[in-house]
Short mmCIF file of C-alpha atoms in Angstrom, two decimals:
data_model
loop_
_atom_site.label_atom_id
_atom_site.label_comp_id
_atom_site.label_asym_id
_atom_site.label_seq_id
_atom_site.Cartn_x
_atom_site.Cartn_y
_atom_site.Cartn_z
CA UNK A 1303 -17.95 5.27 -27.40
CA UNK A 1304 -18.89 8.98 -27.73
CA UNK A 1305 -17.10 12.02 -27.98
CA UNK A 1306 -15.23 12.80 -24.41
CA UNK A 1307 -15.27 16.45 -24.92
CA UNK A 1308 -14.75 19.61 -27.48
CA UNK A 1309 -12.03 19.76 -29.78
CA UNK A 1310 -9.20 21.18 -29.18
CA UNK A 1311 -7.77 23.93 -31.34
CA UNK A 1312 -3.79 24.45 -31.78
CA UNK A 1313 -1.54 27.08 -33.26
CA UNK A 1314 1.24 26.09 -35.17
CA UNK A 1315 3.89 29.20 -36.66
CA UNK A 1316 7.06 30.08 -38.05
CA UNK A 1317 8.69 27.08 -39.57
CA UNK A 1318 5.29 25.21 -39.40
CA UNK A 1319 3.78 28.02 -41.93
CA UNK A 1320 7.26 27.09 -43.65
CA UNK A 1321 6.17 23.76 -44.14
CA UNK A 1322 2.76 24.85 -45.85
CA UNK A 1323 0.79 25.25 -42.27
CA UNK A 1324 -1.50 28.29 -41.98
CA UNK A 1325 -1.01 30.00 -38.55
CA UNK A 1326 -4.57 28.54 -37.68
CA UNK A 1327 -5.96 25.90 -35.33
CA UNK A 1328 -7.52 22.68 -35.35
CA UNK A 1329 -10.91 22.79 -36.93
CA UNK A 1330 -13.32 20.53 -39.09
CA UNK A 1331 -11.14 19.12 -42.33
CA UNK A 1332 -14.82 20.22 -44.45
CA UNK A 1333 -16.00 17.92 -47.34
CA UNK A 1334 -14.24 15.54 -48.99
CA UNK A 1335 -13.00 17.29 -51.68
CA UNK A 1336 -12.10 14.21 -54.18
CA UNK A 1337 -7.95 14.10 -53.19
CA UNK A 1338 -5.39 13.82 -55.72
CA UNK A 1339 -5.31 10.44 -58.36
CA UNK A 1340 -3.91 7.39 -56.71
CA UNK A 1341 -0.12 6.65 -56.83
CA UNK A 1342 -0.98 2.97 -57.94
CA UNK A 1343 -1.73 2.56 -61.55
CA UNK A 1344 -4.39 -0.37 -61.90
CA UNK A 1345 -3.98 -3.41 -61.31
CA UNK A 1346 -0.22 -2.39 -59.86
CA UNK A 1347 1.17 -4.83 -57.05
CA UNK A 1348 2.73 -2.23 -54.10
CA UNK A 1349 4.15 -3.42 -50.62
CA UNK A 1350 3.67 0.09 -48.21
CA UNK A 1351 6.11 0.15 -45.51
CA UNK A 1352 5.15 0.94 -41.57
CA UNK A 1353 6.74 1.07 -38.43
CA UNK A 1354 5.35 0.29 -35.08
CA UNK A 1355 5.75 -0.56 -31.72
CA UNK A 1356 2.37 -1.72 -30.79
CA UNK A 1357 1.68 -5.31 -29.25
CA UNK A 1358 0.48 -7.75 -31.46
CA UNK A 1359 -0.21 -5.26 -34.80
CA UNK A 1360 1.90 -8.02 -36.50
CA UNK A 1361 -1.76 -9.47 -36.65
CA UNK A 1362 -3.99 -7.05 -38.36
CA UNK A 1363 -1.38 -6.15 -40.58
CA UNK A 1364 -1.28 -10.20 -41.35
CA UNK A 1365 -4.83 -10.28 -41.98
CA UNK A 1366 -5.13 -7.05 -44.43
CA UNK A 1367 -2.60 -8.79 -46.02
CA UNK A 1368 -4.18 -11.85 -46.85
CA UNK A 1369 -8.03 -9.95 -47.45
CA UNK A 1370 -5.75 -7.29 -49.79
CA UNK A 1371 -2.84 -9.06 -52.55
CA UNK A 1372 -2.51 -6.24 -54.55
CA UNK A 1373 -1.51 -3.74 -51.65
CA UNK A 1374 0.91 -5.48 -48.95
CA UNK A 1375 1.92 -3.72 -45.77
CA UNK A 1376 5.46 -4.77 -44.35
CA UNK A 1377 5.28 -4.35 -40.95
CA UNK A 1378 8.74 -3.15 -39.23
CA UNK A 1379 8.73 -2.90 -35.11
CA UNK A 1380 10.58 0.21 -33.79
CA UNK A 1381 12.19 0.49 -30.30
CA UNK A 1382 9.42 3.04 -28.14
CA UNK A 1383 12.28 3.01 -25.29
CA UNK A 1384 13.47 6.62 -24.10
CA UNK A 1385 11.55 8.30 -27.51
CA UNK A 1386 13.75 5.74 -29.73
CA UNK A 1387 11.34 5.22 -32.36
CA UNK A 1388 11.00 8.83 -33.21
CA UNK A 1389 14.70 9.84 -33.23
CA UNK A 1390 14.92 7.10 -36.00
CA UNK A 1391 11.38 8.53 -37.75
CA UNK A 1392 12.97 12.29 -37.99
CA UNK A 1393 15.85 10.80 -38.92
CA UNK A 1394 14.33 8.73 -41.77
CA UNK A 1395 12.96 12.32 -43.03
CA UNK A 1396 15.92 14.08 -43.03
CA UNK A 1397 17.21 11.05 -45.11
CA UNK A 1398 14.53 11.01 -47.68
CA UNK A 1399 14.21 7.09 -46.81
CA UNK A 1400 10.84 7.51 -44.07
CA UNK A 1401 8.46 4.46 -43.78
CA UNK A 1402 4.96 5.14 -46.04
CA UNK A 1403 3.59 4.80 -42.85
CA UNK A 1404 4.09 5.41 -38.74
CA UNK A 1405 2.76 4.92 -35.10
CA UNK A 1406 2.98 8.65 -34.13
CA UNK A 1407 1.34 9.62 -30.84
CA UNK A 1408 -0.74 12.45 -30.50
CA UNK A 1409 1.60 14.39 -28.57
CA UNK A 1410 4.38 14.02 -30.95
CA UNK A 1411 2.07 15.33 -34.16
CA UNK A 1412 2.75 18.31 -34.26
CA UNK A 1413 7.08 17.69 -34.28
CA UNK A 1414 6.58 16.05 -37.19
CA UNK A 1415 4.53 18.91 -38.62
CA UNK A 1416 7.29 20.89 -37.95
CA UNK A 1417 9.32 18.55 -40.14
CA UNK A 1418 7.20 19.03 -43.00
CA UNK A 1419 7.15 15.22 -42.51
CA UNK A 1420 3.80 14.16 -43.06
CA UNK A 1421 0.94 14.13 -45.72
CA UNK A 1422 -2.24 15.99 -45.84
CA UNK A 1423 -4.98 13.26 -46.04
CA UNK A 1424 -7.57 15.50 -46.82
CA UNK A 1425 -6.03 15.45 -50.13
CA UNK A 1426 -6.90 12.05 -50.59
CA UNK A 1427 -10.56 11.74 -48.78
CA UNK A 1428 -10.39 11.61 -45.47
CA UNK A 1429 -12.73 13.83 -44.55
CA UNK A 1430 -15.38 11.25 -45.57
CA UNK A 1431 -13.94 8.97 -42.30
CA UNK A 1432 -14.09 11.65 -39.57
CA UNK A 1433 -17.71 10.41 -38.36
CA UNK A 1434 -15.88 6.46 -37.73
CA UNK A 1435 -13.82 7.88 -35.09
CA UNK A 1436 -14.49 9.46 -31.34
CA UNK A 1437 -14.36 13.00 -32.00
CA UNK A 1438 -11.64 14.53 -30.19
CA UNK A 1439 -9.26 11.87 -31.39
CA UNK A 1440 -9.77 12.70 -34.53
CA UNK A 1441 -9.14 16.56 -34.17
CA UNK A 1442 -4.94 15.65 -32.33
CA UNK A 1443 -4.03 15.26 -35.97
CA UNK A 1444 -6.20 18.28 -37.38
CA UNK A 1445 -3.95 21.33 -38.16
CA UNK A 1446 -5.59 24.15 -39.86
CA UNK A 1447 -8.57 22.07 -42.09
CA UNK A 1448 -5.67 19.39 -42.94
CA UNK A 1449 -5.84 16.22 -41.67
CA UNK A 1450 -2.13 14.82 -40.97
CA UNK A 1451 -3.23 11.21 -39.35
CA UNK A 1452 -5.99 8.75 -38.23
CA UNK A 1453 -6.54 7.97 -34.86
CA UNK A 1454 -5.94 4.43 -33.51
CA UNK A 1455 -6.66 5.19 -29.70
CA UNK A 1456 -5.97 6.42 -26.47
CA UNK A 1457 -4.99 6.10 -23.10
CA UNK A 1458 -7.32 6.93 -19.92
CA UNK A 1459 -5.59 6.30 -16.88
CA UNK A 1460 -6.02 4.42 -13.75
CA UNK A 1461 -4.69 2.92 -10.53
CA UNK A 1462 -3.57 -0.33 -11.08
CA UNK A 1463 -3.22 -2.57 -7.70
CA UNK A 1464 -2.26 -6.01 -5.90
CA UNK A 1465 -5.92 -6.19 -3.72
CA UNK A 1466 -4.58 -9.03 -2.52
CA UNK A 1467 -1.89 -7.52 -0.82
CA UNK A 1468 -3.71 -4.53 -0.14
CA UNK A 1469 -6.40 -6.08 1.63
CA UNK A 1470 -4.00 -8.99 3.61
CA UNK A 1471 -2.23 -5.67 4.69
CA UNK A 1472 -5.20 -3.73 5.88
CA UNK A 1473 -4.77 -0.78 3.50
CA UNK A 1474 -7.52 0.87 1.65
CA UNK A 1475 -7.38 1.98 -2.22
CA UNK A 1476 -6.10 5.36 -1.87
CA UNK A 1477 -8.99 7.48 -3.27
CA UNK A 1478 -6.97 10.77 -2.60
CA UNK A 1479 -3.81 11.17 -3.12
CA UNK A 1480 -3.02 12.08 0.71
CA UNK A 1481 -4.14 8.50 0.98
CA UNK A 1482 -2.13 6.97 -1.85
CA UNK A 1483 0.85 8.61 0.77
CA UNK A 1484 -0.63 7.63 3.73
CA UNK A 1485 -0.86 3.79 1.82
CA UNK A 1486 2.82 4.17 0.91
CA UNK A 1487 3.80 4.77 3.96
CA UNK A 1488 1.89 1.69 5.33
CA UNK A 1489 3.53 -0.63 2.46
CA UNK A 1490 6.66 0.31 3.02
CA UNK A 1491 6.08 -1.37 6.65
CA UNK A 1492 5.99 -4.52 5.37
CA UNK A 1493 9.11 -3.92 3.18
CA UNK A 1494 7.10 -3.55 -0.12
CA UNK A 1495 6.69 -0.15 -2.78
CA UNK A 1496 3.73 1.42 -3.48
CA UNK A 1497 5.12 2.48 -6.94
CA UNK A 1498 8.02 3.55 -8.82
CA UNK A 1499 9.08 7.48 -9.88
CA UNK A 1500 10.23 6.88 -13.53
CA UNK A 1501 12.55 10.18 -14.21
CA UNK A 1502 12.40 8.96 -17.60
CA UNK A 1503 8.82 8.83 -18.17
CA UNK A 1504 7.70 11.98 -18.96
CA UNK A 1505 4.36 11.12 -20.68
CA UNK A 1506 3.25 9.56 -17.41
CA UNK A 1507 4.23 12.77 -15.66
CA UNK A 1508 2.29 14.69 -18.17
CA UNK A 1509 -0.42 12.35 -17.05
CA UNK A 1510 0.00 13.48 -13.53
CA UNK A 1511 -0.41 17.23 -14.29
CA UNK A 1512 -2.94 17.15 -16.83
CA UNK A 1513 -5.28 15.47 -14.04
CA UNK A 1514 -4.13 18.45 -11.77
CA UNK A 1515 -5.40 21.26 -14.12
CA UNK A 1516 -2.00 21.88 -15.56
CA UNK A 1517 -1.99 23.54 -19.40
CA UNK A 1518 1.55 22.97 -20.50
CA UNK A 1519 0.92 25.02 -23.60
CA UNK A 1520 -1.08 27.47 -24.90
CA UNK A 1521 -1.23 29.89 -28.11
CA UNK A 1522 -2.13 33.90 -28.33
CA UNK A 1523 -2.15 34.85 -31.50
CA UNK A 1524 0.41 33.07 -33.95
CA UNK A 1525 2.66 32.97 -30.40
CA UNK A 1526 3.13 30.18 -28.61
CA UNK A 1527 2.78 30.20 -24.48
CA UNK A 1528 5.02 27.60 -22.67
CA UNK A 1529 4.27 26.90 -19.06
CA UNK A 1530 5.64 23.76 -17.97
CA UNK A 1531 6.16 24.85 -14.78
CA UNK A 1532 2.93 26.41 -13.87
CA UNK A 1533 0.98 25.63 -10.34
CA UNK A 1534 -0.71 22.69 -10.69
CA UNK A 1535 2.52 21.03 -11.96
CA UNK A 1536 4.50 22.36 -9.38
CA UNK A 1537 2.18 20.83 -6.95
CA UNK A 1538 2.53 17.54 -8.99
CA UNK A 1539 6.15 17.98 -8.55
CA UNK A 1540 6.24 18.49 -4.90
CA UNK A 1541 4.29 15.85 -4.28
CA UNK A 1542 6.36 13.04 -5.99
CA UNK A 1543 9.30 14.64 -4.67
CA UNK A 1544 8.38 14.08 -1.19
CA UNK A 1545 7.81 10.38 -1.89
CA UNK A 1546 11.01 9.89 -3.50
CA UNK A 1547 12.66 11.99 -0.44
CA UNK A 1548 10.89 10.02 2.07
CA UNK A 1549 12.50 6.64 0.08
CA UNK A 1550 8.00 5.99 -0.06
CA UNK A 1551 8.38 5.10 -4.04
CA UNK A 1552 11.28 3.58 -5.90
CA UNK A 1553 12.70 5.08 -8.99
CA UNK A 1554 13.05 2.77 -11.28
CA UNK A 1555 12.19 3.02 -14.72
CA UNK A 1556 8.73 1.64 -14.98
CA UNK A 1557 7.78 -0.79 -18.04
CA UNK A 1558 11.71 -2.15 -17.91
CA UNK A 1559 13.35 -5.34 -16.30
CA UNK A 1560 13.83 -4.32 -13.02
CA UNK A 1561 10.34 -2.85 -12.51
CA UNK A 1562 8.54 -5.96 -14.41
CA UNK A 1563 10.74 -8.49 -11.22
CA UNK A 1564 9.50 -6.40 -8.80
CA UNK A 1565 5.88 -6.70 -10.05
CA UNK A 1566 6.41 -10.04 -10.55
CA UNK A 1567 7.85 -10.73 -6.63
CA UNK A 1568 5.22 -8.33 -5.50
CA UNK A 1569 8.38 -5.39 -4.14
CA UNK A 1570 6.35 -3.22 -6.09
CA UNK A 1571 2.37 -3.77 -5.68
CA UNK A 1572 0.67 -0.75 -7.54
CA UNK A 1573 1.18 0.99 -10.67
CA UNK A 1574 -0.63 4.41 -11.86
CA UNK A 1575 -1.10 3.59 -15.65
CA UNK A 1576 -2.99 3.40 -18.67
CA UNK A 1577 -6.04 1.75 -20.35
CA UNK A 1578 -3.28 -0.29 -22.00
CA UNK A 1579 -1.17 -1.37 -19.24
CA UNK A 1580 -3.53 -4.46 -18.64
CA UNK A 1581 -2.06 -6.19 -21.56
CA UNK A 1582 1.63 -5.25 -19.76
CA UNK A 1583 0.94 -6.70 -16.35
CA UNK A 1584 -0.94 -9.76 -18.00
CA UNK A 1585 2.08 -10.68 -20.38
CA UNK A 1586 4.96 -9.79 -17.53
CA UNK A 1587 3.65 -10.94 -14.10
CA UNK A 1588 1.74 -14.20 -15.54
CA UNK A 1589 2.14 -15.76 -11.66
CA UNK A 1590 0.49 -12.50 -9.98
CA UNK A 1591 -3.09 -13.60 -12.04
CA UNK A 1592 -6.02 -13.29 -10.54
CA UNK A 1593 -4.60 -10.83 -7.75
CA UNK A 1594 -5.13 -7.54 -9.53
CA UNK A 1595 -7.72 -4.84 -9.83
CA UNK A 1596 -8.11 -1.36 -11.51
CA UNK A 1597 -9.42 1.63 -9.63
CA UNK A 1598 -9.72 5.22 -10.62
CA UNK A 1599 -6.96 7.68 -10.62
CA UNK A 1600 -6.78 9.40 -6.76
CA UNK A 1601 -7.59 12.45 -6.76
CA UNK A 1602 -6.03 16.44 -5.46
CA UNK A 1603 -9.49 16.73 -3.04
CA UNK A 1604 -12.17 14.02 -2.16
CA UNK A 1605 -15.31 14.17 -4.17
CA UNK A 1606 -13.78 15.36 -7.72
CA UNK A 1607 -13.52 13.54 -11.02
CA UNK A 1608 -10.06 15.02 -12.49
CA UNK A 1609 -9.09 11.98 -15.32
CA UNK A 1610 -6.30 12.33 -17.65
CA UNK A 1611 -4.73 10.69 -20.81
CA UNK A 1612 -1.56 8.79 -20.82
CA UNK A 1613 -0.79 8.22 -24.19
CA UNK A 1614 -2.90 7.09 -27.68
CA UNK A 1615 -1.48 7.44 -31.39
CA UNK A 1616 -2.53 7.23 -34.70
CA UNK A 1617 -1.28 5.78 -38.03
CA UNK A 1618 0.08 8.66 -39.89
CA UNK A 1619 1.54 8.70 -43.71
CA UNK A 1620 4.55 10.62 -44.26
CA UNK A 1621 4.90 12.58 -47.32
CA UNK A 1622 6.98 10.58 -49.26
CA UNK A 1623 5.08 7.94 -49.80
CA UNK A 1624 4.82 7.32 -53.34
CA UNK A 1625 1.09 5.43 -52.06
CA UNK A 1626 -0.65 8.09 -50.75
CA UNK A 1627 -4.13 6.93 -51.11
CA UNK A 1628 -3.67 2.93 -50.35
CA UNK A 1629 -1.70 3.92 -47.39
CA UNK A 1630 -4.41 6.10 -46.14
CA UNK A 1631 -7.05 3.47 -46.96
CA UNK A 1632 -4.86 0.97 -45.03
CA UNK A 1633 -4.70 3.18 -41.78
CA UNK A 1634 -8.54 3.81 -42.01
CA UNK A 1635 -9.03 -0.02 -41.94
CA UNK A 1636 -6.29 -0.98 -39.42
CA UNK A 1637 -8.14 1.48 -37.00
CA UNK A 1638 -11.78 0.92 -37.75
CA UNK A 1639 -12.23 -2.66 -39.14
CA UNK A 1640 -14.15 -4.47 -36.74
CA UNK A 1641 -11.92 -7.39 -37.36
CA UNK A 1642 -8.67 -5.85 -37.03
CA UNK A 1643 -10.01 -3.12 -33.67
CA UNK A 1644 -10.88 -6.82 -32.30
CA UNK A 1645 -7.18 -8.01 -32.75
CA UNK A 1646 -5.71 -4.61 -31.69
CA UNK A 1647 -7.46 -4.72 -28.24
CA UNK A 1648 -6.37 -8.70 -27.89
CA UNK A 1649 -2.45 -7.57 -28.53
CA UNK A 1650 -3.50 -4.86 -25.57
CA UNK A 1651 -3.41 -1.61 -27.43
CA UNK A 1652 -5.12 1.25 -25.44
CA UNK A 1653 -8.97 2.27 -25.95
CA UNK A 1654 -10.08 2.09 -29.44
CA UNK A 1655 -10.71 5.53 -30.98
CA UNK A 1656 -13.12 4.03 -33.04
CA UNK A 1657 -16.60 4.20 -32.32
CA UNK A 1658 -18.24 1.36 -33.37
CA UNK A 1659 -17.11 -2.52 -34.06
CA UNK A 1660 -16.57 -3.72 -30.61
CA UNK A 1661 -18.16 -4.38 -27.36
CA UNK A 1662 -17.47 -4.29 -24.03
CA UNK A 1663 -16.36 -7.72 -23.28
CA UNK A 1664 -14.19 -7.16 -26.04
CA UNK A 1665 -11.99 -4.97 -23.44
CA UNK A 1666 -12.20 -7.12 -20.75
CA UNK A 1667 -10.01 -10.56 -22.47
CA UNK A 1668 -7.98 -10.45 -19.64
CA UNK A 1669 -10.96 -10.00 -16.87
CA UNK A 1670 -9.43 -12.97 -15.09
CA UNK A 1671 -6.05 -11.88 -13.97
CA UNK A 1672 -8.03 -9.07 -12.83
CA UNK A 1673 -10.25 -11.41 -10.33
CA UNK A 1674 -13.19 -11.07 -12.71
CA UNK A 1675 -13.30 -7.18 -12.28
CA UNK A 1676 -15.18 -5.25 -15.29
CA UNK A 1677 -11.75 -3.20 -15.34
CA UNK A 1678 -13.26 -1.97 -18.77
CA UNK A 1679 -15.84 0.10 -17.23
CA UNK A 1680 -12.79 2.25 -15.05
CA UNK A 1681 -11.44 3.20 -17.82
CA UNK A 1682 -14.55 3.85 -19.94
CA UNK A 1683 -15.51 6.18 -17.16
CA UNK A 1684 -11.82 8.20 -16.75
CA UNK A 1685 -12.19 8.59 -20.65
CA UNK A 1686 -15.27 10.72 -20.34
CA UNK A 1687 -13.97 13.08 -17.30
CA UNK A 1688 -10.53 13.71 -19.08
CA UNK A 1689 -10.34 17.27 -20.10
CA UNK A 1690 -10.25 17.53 -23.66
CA UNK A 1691 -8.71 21.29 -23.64
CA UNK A 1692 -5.19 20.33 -22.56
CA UNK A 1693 -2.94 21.07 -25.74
CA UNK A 1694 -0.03 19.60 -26.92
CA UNK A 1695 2.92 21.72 -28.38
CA UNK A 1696 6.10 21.40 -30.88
CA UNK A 1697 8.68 19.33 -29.89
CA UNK A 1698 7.59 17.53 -27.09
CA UNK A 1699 9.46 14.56 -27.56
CA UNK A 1700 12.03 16.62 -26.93
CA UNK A 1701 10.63 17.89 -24.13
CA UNK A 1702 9.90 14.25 -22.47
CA UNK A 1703 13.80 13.87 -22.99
CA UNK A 1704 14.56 16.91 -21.22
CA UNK A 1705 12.07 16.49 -18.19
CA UNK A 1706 14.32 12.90 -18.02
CA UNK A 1707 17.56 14.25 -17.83
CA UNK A 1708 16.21 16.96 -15.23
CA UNK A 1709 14.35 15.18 -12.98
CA UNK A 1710 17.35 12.12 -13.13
CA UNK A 1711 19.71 14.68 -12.17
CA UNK A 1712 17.48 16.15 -9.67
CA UNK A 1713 17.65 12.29 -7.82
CA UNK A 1714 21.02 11.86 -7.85
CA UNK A 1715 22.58 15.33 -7.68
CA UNK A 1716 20.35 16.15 -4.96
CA UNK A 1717 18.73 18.94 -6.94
CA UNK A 1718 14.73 20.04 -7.06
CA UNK A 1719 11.97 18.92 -9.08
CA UNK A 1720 11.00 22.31 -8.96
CA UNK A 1721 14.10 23.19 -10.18
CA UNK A 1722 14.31 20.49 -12.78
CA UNK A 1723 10.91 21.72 -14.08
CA UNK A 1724 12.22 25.48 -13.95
CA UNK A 1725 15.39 24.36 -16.15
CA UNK A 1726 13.13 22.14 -19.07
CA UNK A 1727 10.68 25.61 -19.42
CA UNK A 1728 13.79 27.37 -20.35
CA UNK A 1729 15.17 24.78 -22.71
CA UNK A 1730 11.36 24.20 -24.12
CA UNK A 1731 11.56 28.55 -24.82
CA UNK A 1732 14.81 27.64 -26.74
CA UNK A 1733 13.77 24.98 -28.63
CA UNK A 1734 10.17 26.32 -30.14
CA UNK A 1735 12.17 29.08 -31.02
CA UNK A 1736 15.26 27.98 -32.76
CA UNK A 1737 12.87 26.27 -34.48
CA UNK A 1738 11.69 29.30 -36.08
CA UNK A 1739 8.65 29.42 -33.38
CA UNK A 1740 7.53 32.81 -31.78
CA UNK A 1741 7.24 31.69 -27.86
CA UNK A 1742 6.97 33.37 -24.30
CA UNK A 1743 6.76 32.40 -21.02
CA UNK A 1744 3.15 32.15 -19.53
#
């Protein structure tokens, strides 16, 4: 896998600087400067801590175990429901008690900046790992020359979809999105969904704009520029609207119980997701196999190639670990080991940032529930149109919990999504800045 596009470069002020941040942007972390002595004293026996949600991590983490006595990593799986996982990671911080090491995605990076929460790897020799990893992966967790985690991988999205159904029905793949409408509006005929609006899922939504050319934030200077509710996400806005007005899309929440029976019963018979989300469908609608297929995203106007990210993390190490070094070294293995990137992708983790160690097939385990489709190559291809330049700002897991609230109160109130969207770039303004952050309106 190569590089899917320039780096992106991202201010960070005010109570960032506070927490030994330059006002500066992402750039190259430079040589490997030697980093800081080891915690461990030779020959020491240390167990680091970690928490994670990911699917089957329990079995890397088993096998560095049993390749590495001397430095043991107890694995502790966090609730990712509704931003769960990070409420108790912040928490943790304030506490003084935080994990040696966490699943942080690259969205959320830079709120734990803001904490002062994590550890500067480039103290302890990262730099000399850059080159393992796809490039712009590497440079979510770069913050002026420091290096604050190590990417695991990401998440390209798709259109995920019952063919069978589809085709018994008559319907084409949507490759616009006036068509995915147009093929809602056909499957609700026969008294099935096309999909589900998840108010709660704000990444996915961020998903949705991204592809549409939106640029949520921005920096001038050491200011930050918030614009959550800027064209192309209003237009992203009015469109789902209009399906959930029209009763053309459910609203469940997506990835829970409800949604997974109506997968499974075939109520529901598409799903706009991730690179990952092949592992979800495989392990939740076990009697659907065979029936699905993966096509691209649809797209704002027939002939483009808009592609856009849902998700990918990294393994960060906060800055209390006492470890430094062998946590780092742990991360670096976890994410580039061909043995454990091999055991990531079977527990159904995403797109390996990694750039070597793993083939094609590899990504394609579960090529039978998917009719014997090369899903793989979908993704591969979305990865390399998805523009790169899209930044993430503070506090966004706030954010995704404010965008819930709204747009859930926008359903059942009867409010707008435009005014939902108007209401979180207020509260967005608020919360950069009583976090010490200069921010305007763009």
């Amino acid at each position: 896998m190569s590089s899917y596009g320039p780096a992106r470069r991202t201010v960070l002020g005010g109570a960032a600087a506070a927490a030994g941040l330059a006002l500066a942007g992402c750039g190259d972390s430079g040589d490997d400067s030697g980093g800081k002595p080891a915690g461990r004293k030779k020959g020491e026996k240390i167990t680091l801590t970690f928490w994670s949600w990911v699917p089957g991590i329990d079995k890397p983490v088993d096998l560095w175990n049993k390749e590495n006595p001397d430095v043991q990593v107890a694995l502790e799986k966090v609730s990712a429901v509704n931003g769960a996982q990070y409420a108790k990671m912040h928490a943790a911080i304030k506490a003084g008690n935080a994990p040696d090491l966490g699943q942080i995605e690259y969205a959320v990076v830079p709120s734990f900046l803001l904490d002062g929460g994590l550890t500067d790897l480039t103290e302890h020799g990262a730099a000399r790992h850059r080159d393992k990893f796809v490039g712009w992966q590497w440079q979510q967790s770069v913050f002026d020359e420091g290096v604050y985690a190590v990417p695991q991988d990401s998440g390209p999205m798709g259109l995920f979809l019952r063919q069978d159904l589809f085709d018994d029905w008559g319907i084409d793949t949507p490759v616009t999105w006036g068509d995915y409408e147009a093929a809602a509006k056909a499957i609700r005929k026969r008294g099935a969904w096309i999909e589900t609006f998840s108010a709660t899922n704000g990444n996915r939504f961020a998903g949705y704009a991204w592809q549409a050319g939106a640029r949520w934030f921005d920096t001038s200077g050491d200011r930050w520029i918030v614009h959550i509710d800027d064209e192309p996400t209003l237009r992203v806005a009015d469109y789902w609207e209009a399906l959930v007005r029209q009763k053309l899309v459910r609203t469940v929440a997506d990835r829970q119980n409800a949604w997974y029976k109506d997968v499974q019963s075939g109520d529901i018979v598409s799903w706009v997701g991730a690179s990952w989300g092949d592992a979800l469908l495989t392990g939740n609608a076990p009697g659907t196999a065979g029936k699905w297929r993966v096509a691209p995203l649809p797209q704002w106007k027939k002939g483009e190639n808009a592609q856009a990210n849902w998700g990918g993390s990294t393994t960060a190490v906060f800055k209390d670990s006492r470890y430094p070094e062998d946590a780092l070294a742990f991360a670096v293995w976890l994410n580039s080991d061909p043995d454990s990137v091999k055991l990531l992708i079977q527990g159904g983790y995403g797109f390996p940032s990694a750039k070597a160690g793993f083939t094609a097939a590899d990504l394609e385990g579960r090529k039978d529930f998917f009719g014997g489709q090369n899903y793989s190559q979908v993704f591969r291809e979305a990865g390399r149109a998805v523009d790169t330049s899209w930044k993430w700002g503070p506090a966004v897991d706030t954010l995704y919990q404010r965008l819930g609230d709204a747009f859930t109160e926008a359903i059942t109130g009867g409010g707008s999504f435009r005014g939902a969207l108007a209401k979180v770039q207020e509260q967005t303004l608020a919360d950069l800045k009583g976090k010490g952050l200069q921010a305007e309106a763009g």
